[in-house]
Coordinates of C-alpha atoms and ligand atoms in Angstrom, one line a residue:
M1 CA -10.1 -2.5 43.7
N2 CA -13.7 -2.1 42.5
P3 CA -14.5 -5.7 41.2
L4 CA -16.6 -4.1 38.1
E5 CA -13.7 -2.2 37.0
T6 CA -11.7 -3.6 34.2
P7 CA -8.2 -4.4 35.5
S8 CA -5.5 -2.3 33.8
F9 CA -2.7 -4.0 31.8
P10 CA 0.2 -2.7 29.8
S11 CA -0.5 -1.6 26.1
R12 CA 1.1 -3.6 23.6
L13 CA 1.2 -0.7 21.4
P14 CA 1.4 2.3 23.7
K15 CA 2.1 4.9 21.2
V16 CA -0.6 3.9 18.4
G17 CA -3.8 5.6 18.2
T18 CA -6.2 5.1 15.3
T19 CA -4.8 5.0 11.8
I20 CA -4.8 8.2 9.9
F21 CA -7.1 6.7 7.1
T22 CA -9.9 6.0 9.6
V23 CA -9.6 9.4 11.3
M24 CA -9.5 11.4 8.2
S25 CA -12.4 9.4 6.8
A26 CA -14.5 9.9 9.8
L27 CA -13.6 13.7 9.7
A28 CA -14.6 13.8 6.1
A29 CA -18.0 12.1 6.9
E30 CA -18.7 14.5 9.7
H31 CA -18.0 17.5 7.7
K32 CA -19.6 16.0 4.4
A33 CA -16.2 16.7 2.8
I34 CA -15.0 15.2 -0.6
N35 CA -13.0 12.3 0.8
L36 CA -9.7 12.3 -1.1
G37 CA -7.9 10.9 1.8
Q38 CA -8.1 7.2 2.4
G39 CA -7.1 5.2 -0.6
F40 CA -10.1 3.6 -2.1
P41 CA -12.3 4.1 -5.4
D42 CA -15.6 5.8 -5.3
F43 CA -16.8 4.2 -8.3
P44 CA -18.2 0.5 -8.9
C45 CA -16.4 -2.6 -9.5
D46 CA -17.1 -4.7 -12.6
R47 CA -20.5 -6.1 -12.4
K48 CA -19.0 -9.1 -14.1
L49 CA -16.8 -9.7 -11.0
I50 CA -19.9 -9.3 -8.7
A51 CA -21.7 -11.8 -10.9
E52 CA -19.1 -14.4 -10.5
V53 CA -19.1 -14.0 -6.8
N54 CA -22.7 -14.3 -6.8
E55 CA -22.7 -17.5 -8.9
A56 CA -20.1 -19.1 -6.4
M57 CA -22.6 -18.2 -3.4
L58 CA -25.5 -19.6 -5.3
A59 CA -23.5 -22.7 -6.2
D60 CA -23.1 -23.3 -2.4
R61 CA -19.5 -22.5 -2.2
N62 CA -20.0 -21.1 1.0
Q63 CA -17.9 -23.3 3.5
Y64 CA -14.3 -23.3 4.4
P65 CA -11.9 -23.1 1.6
P66 CA -8.6 -24.7 2.1
M67 CA -6.5 -22.8 4.6
I68 CA -3.9 -21.6 1.9
G69 CA -6.6 -20.5 -0.5
I70 CA -8.4 -22.3 -3.3
A71 CA -6.5 -24.1 -6.0
E72 CA -8.1 -22.0 -8.9
L73 CA -7.0 -18.8 -7.4
R74 CA -3.5 -19.8 -6.3
N75 CA -3.0 -21.3 -10.1
G76 CA -4.3 -18.1 -11.6
I77 CA -1.9 -16.0 -9.4
S78 CA 1.1 -18.2 -10.1
Q79 CA 0.3 -17.8 -14.1
K80 CA 0.0 -14.1 -13.7
I81 CA 3.1 -13.8 -11.8
Q82 CA 4.9 -16.0 -14.3
N83 CA 3.4 -14.0 -17.2
L84 CA 4.4 -10.5 -15.9
Y85 CA 7.5 -11.0 -13.9
G86 CA 9.0 -14.3 -15.4
H87 CA 9.3 -16.4 -12.0
H88 CA 7.5 -19.2 -11.1
Y89 CA 5.7 -19.6 -7.9
D90 CA 4.5 -23.1 -7.0
P91 CA 0.9 -22.5 -6.1
D92 CA 1.1 -25.4 -3.6
T93 CA 4.1 -24.3 -1.8
E94 CA 4.5 -20.8 -2.4
I95 CA 1.5 -18.9 -2.7
T96 CA -1.0 -18.1 0.1
I97 CA -4.4 -16.2 -0.2
T98 CA -4.6 -13.4 2.6
A99 CA -7.4 -11.0 4.2
G100 CA -6.1 -8.3 2.0
G101 CA -2.5 -6.9 1.9
T102 CA -2.3 -5.6 5.6
Q103 CA -2.8 -9.0 7.0
G104 CA -0.4 -10.6 4.6
I105 CA 2.3 -8.1 6.0
L106 CA 1.5 -8.5 9.6
T107 CA 1.6 -12.4 9.1
A108 CA 4.8 -12.4 7.1
I109 CA 6.6 -10.1 10.0
L110 CA 5.0 -12.4 12.8
A111 CA 6.2 -15.4 11.0
C112 CA 10.1 -14.3 10.7
V113 CA 10.8 -11.5 13.0
S114 CA 11.7 -12.6 16.8
P115 CA 12.2 -10.4 19.7
G116 CA 15.3 -8.1 19.3
D117 CA 15.5 -8.7 15.5
E118 CA 15.9 -5.4 13.6
V119 CA 13.4 -4.6 10.7
I120 CA 14.6 -1.7 8.4
I121 CA 11.6 0.4 6.8
I122 CA 11.9 3.4 4.6
E123 CA 10.0 6.5 5.7
P124 CA 7.5 7.8 4.6
A125 CA 6.3 4.2 5.3
Y126 CA 2.7 2.7 5.3
D127 CA 1.2 3.2 9.0
S128 CA 0.9 -0.6 9.6
Y129 CA 4.6 -1.7 9.1
R130 CA 5.9 -0.2 12.5
P131 CA 3.3 -1.6 14.8
S132 CA 3.5 -5.0 13.1
I133 CA 7.0 -5.2 13.8
E134 CA 6.5 -4.1 17.5
L135 CA 3.9 -6.8 18.0
A136 CA 6.6 -9.4 16.8
G137 CA 9.0 -7.7 19.3
G138 CA 11.1 -6.5 16.6
K139 CA 13.0 -3.3 16.5
T140 CA 12.2 -1.1 13.7
I141 CA 15.2 1.0 12.2
A142 CA 13.8 3.7 10.2
I143 CA 15.8 5.4 7.4
S144 CA 14.2 8.3 5.2
L145 CA 13.8 8.6 1.5
Q146 CA 15.9 11.2 0.4
V147 CA 13.9 14.5 -0.3
I148 CA 14.9 16.3 -3.2
R149 CA 14.1 20.0 -3.1
D150 CA 13.8 22.6 -6.1
E151 CA 15.3 25.9 -6.2
H152 CA 12.6 27.3 -4.1
G153 CA 13.0 24.8 -1.3
Q154 CA 9.8 22.9 -2.4
V155 CA 9.6 19.1 -2.2
A156 CA 10.4 18.0 -6.0
S157 CA 10.8 14.2 -5.6
Y158 CA 12.3 11.4 -3.5
E159 CA 15.1 8.9 -3.8
I160 CA 16.1 5.7 -2.1
P161 CA 18.8 6.6 0.5
W162 CA 21.3 3.8 -0.6
D163 CA 24.2 4.9 1.9
A164 CA 21.7 5.1 4.9
L165 CA 20.5 1.7 3.8
A166 CA 23.8 0.2 3.5
K167 CA 24.8 1.4 6.9
A168 CA 21.6 0.3 8.6
I169 CA 22.1 -3.5 7.5
N170 CA 23.9 -5.6 10.0
S171 CA 23.9 -9.2 11.3
K172 CA 20.7 -8.4 13.3
T173 CA 18.7 -7.3 10.2
R174 CA 16.1 -9.9 9.9
L175 CA 14.0 -8.0 7.4
I176 CA 13.8 -5.0 4.9
I177 CA 10.5 -3.8 4.1
I178 CA 10.3 -2.2 0.7
N179 CA 7.3 -0.8 -1.1
T180 CA 6.9 0.0 -5.0
P181 CA 5.0 1.7 -6.3
H182 CA 5.3 3.7 -3.1
N183 CA 2.5 4.8 -0.9
P184 CA 2.4 7.9 -0.4
T185 CA 5.0 9.4 -2.7
G186 CA 4.1 7.2 -5.8
M187 CA 7.8 6.5 -6.2
V188 CA 8.7 3.4 -8.5
W189 CA 11.7 1.2 -7.9
S190 CA 13.8 0.6 -11.2
K191 CA 15.4 -2.4 -12.3
V192 CA 18.7 -0.7 -11.1
D193 CA 17.2 -0.1 -7.7
L194 CA 16.5 -3.8 -7.4
D195 CA 20.0 -4.7 -8.5
S196 CA 21.3 -2.2 -5.8
L197 CA 19.2 -3.8 -3.2
A198 CA 20.4 -7.5 -4.3
N199 CA 24.0 -6.2 -3.9
L200 CA 23.5 -4.9 -0.3
V201 CA 21.9 -7.9 1.0
R202 CA 23.9 -10.7 -1.0
N203 CA 26.2 -11.9 1.9
T204 CA 23.7 -11.1 4.6
S205 CA 20.8 -13.2 6.1
A206 CA 18.3 -10.3 5.6
L207 CA 15.0 -11.3 4.3
I208 CA 12.7 -8.7 2.2
L209 CA 9.0 -7.8 2.4
S210 CA 8.0 -6.3 -0.7
D211 CA 4.8 -4.6 -0.7
E212 CA 3.6 -4.1 -4.2
V213 CA -0.1 -3.7 -3.8
Y214 CA 0.0 -0.8 -6.6
E215 CA 1.8 -3.0 -9.0
H216 CA -0.7 -2.0 -11.6
M217 CA -0.6 1.6 -11.1
V218 CA 2.5 2.6 -13.0
Y219 CA 2.5 5.3 -15.5
D220 CA 4.1 6.9 -18.6
A221 CA 4.9 3.6 -20.2
A222 CA 7.4 2.7 -17.2
R223 CA 7.1 -0.8 -15.8
H224 CA 6.6 -2.2 -12.4
H225 CA 9.9 -3.8 -11.3
S226 CA 8.7 -6.8 -8.8
V227 CA 11.1 -8.6 -6.5
A228 CA 9.6 -11.6 -8.6
S229 CA 11.6 -10.4 -11.5
H230 CA 14.8 -10.7 -9.8
P231 CA 15.8 -14.2 -9.0
E232 CA 18.1 -13.2 -6.1
L233 CA 15.5 -11.1 -4.5
A234 CA 12.8 -13.6 -5.1
A235 CA 14.7 -16.2 -3.2
R236 CA 14.6 -14.2 0.0
S237 CA 11.2 -12.2 -0.3
F238 CA 7.7 -12.0 0.7
L239 CA 5.7 -10.6 -2.2
V240 CA 2.6 -9.0 -1.0
S241 CA -0.1 -7.8 -3.3
S242 CA -3.8 -7.0 -3.2
F243 CA -7.0 -7.7 -5.2
G244 CA -8.8 -4.7 -3.5
K245 CA -6.6 -2.3 -5.1
T246 CA -6.5 -3.9 -8.6
Y247 CA -10.2 -4.7 -9.0
H248 CA -11.6 -1.6 -7.1
V249 CA -13.0 -3.8 -4.3
T250 CA -11.0 -2.6 -1.3
G251 CA -13.7 -3.6 1.1
W252 CA -13.6 -7.3 0.1
K253 CA -10.0 -7.6 1.8
V254 CA -8.6 -10.3 -0.4
G255 CA -4.8 -10.4 -1.4
Y256 CA -2.0 -12.8 -1.5
V257 CA 1.5 -13.4 -0.4
A258 CA 4.0 -15.3 -2.8
A259 CA 7.2 -16.6 -1.2
P260 CA 9.8 -19.4 -1.6
P261 CA 8.9 -22.6 0.1
A262 CA 10.9 -21.9 3.4
L263 CA 9.3 -18.7 3.9
T264 CA 5.8 -19.9 3.0
K265 CA 6.0 -22.7 5.4
E266 CA 6.5 -20.2 8.1
F267 CA 4.0 -17.7 7.1
R268 CA 1.4 -20.5 6.9
K269 CA 1.9 -21.4 10.5
V270 CA 1.1 -18.0 11.6
H271 CA -1.7 -17.6 9.0
Q272 CA -3.7 -20.7 9.9
F273 CA -4.1 -19.3 13.5
N274 CA -4.8 -15.7 12.5
V275 CA -7.5 -15.8 9.9
F276 CA -7.1 -19.5 9.1
T277 CA -8.3 -18.7 5.6
V278 CA -10.2 -16.1 3.3
N279 CA -13.8 -16.0 2.3
T280 CA -14.7 -18.6 -0.1
P281 CA -17.0 -17.1 -2.8
M282 CA -14.7 -14.0 -3.2
Q283 CA -12.0 -16.6 -4.2
Y284 CA -13.9 -18.3 -6.7
G285 CA -15.0 -14.9 -8.2
L286 CA -11.5 -13.5 -8.3
A287 CA -10.3 -16.7 -9.7
T288 CA -12.5 -16.7 -12.6
Y289 CA -12.1 -12.8 -13.2
L290 CA -8.3 -13.1 -13.0
A291 CA -8.1 -15.5 -15.9
D292 CA -8.8 -12.3 -18.2
A293 CA -5.5 -10.5 -18.2
E294 CA -7.4 -7.3 -19.8
H295 CA -8.9 -6.7 -16.3
Y296 CA -5.5 -5.7 -14.9
L297 CA -3.5 -4.8 -18.2
N298 CA -6.0 -1.9 -18.8
L299 CA -5.5 -0.6 -15.5
P300 CA -2.4 1.8 -16.0
A301 CA -4.2 3.6 -18.9
F302 CA -7.4 3.9 -16.7
Y303 CA -5.6 5.3 -13.8
Q304 CA -3.1 7.4 -15.8
A305 CA -6.3 9.2 -17.4
K306 CA -7.4 10.0 -13.8
R307 CA -3.9 11.3 -12.7
D308 CA -3.5 13.5 -15.9
F309 CA -7.0 14.8 -15.4
F310 CA -6.5 15.5 -11.6
R311 CA -3.1 17.0 -12.4
A312 CA -4.3 19.3 -15.0
G313 CA -6.9 20.6 -12.3
L314 CA -4.6 20.8 -9.6
G315 CA -2.4 23.0 -12.3
K316 CA -4.9 25.7 -11.8
T317 CA -4.6 25.8 -8.0
K318 CA -1.8 27.2 -6.0
F319 CA -0.6 23.9 -4.8
K320 CA 2.8 22.6 -6.0
L321 CA 2.6 19.4 -7.7
L322 CA 5.1 16.5 -7.0
P323 CA 5.7 13.7 -9.7
T324 CA 3.2 10.7 -9.6
P325 CA 5.0 7.9 -11.6
G326 CA 2.9 5.3 -9.8
T327 CA 0.0 4.5 -7.4
Y328 CA -3.4 6.2 -7.1
F329 CA -1.9 9.2 -4.8
Q330 CA -1.1 12.6 -5.8
C331 CA 1.1 14.5 -3.3
V332 CA 1.2 18.2 -3.3
D333 CA 3.2 20.9 -1.5
Y334 CA 1.2 23.6 0.2
S335 CA 4.2 25.3 2.0
A336 CA 4.1 28.3 -0.5
L337 CA 0.4 28.9 -0.5
D338 CA -0.2 32.6 0.1
I339 CA -2.5 32.0 3.2
P340 CA -1.7 31.9 6.9
Q341 CA -2.5 28.1 6.9
A342 CA 0.6 27.3 4.9
K343 CA 2.3 27.8 8.1
F344 CA 0.3 24.9 9.6
N345 CA 1.9 21.4 10.2
E346 CA 0.5 18.9 7.8
A347 CA -2.0 17.2 10.3
D348 CA -3.5 20.6 11.0
F349 CA -3.4 21.6 7.4
C350 CA -5.4 18.4 6.5
K351 CA -8.1 18.9 9.3
W352 CA -8.6 22.5 8.1
L353 CA -8.8 21.5 4.4
T354 CA -11.2 19.0 5.4
T355 CA -13.4 21.1 7.8
E356 CA -13.1 24.7 6.1
I357 CA -12.4 23.7 2.4
G358 CA -14.4 20.5 2.2
V359 CA -11.7 18.3 0.9
A360 CA -10.0 15.4 2.8
A361 CA -6.3 14.6 2.3
I362 CA -3.7 12.8 4.1
P363 CA -0.6 14.4 6.1
V364 CA 2.5 12.7 4.7
S365 CA 3.9 13.2 8.3
A366 CA 1.6 10.4 9.3
F367 CA 3.9 8.0 7.3
Y368 CA 6.7 9.0 9.7
E369 CA 7.3 8.0 13.3
Q370 CA 8.8 11.3 14.4
A371 CA 6.4 13.5 12.5
T372 CA 8.7 15.0 9.6
E373 CA 7.2 18.2 8.2
S374 CA 7.7 18.8 4.5
G375 CA 4.5 20.9 3.9
V376 CA 3.3 18.0 1.7
I377 CA -0.1 16.2 1.7
R378 CA -1.5 13.4 -0.1
F379 CA -4.8 13.2 -2.1
C380 CA -6.3 10.1 -3.8
F381 CA -7.2 10.2 -7.4
A382 CA -9.3 7.0 -7.6
K383 CA -12.4 9.0 -7.9
Q384 CA -15.1 9.6 -10.4
D385 CA -14.2 12.6 -12.7
Q386 CA -17.2 14.3 -11.1
T387 CA -15.9 13.8 -7.7
L388 CA -12.4 15.2 -8.8
T389 CA -14.0 18.2 -10.4
S390 CA -16.1 19.2 -7.4
A391 CA -12.8 18.7 -5.2
L392 CA -10.7 20.9 -7.5
Q393 CA -13.5 23.5 -7.6
R394 CA -13.0 23.8 -3.9
L395 CA -9.2 23.7 -4.0
E396 CA -9.1 26.4 -6.7
K397 CA -10.5 29.0 -4.2
I398 CA -7.6 28.6 -1.8
Ligands
LIG1 N1 -3.9 1.7 1.9 C1 -5.0 2.7 2.1 C2 -4.3 4.2 1.9 O1 -3.3 4.3 2.0 C3 -5.6 2.8 3.3 C4 -5.9 1.4 3.8 C5 -6.4 1.4 5.1 O2 -7.2 2.3 5.5 N2 -6.4 0.4 6.0 O3 -5.0 5.1 2.1

């Protein structure tokens, strides 16, 4: 063997390529397309939040914070969850600050899933779940959201497949991953849905990981129903949320995981050797900013206006709109467009849309292991009105 050659080794993730969000953002940049693909705002965050972080840095809060996160931020999160969802998490034993939602999810999975354990996910599912389960040696059991079609065969909405979920749960089920509001479909769990889940897991040892990073993006006067609002579920759940989504700072990568002491204890064993902790000044800035509830209570109205603006514009295109009860994503069905590209699979349609029309989107098939083609793509509307208007002008020409 050539001594300068890197020895080969078996991949830990043989089927994984580069995440679709990175792929589509790169393609959008290459073709100077308007990027409605990866979910991030194109408008600035509040200057007050930056000032708070700046102040923390200037006050020399630049060394390691406690491994679990600073007390001020954990206390603020505890208070916030108590006010919104009526459950008290002890900031010292039940809340950990993470480097964003994705790290919280991976760490929770590594902390509780052993080789051979089964983990249930509901597809379309966020693309980090499956590889995270695989790294833990777990077996992914994927069930599909029920696709409800209208009389023309186009996708109208999605529902939780309760029968399939009931059948999938067995003595090997270690974890069930849920996501509400749901990326990419925008589907929002109801109180009845949480009750149904609680009924299914009551006499099992299944834990729950609830990805609630879009908790403040629920529209039309509906409410977000957190696992924290359901005592039975809270007792067996990791609750994951993210400041990046809530405060328009996705690049800061700060989030948190709330879970009962027995889960948090194991979570922190992994967390301390994964990232150890999360950057100090951002934590101080967020702790001060979090104290003003207006900063997140205003969010549904803010994003609902964007959703309605974008939907009104899409109404003038030939795309079929799917409902968006939550998240900052709008899914559309392109399968009935009167163009040859309507026959493309979702990934090819998104490539064409990016390179030829100048608008990047995400294929919903990327949220399935076995690409499931429904003729549906996802746009992110967390953008300035001007950006949405320019994108709409391009989409109207199709
Ligand atoms: N959550 C974002 C999305 O769905 C992407 C985050 C990421 O790229 N890691 O678009």
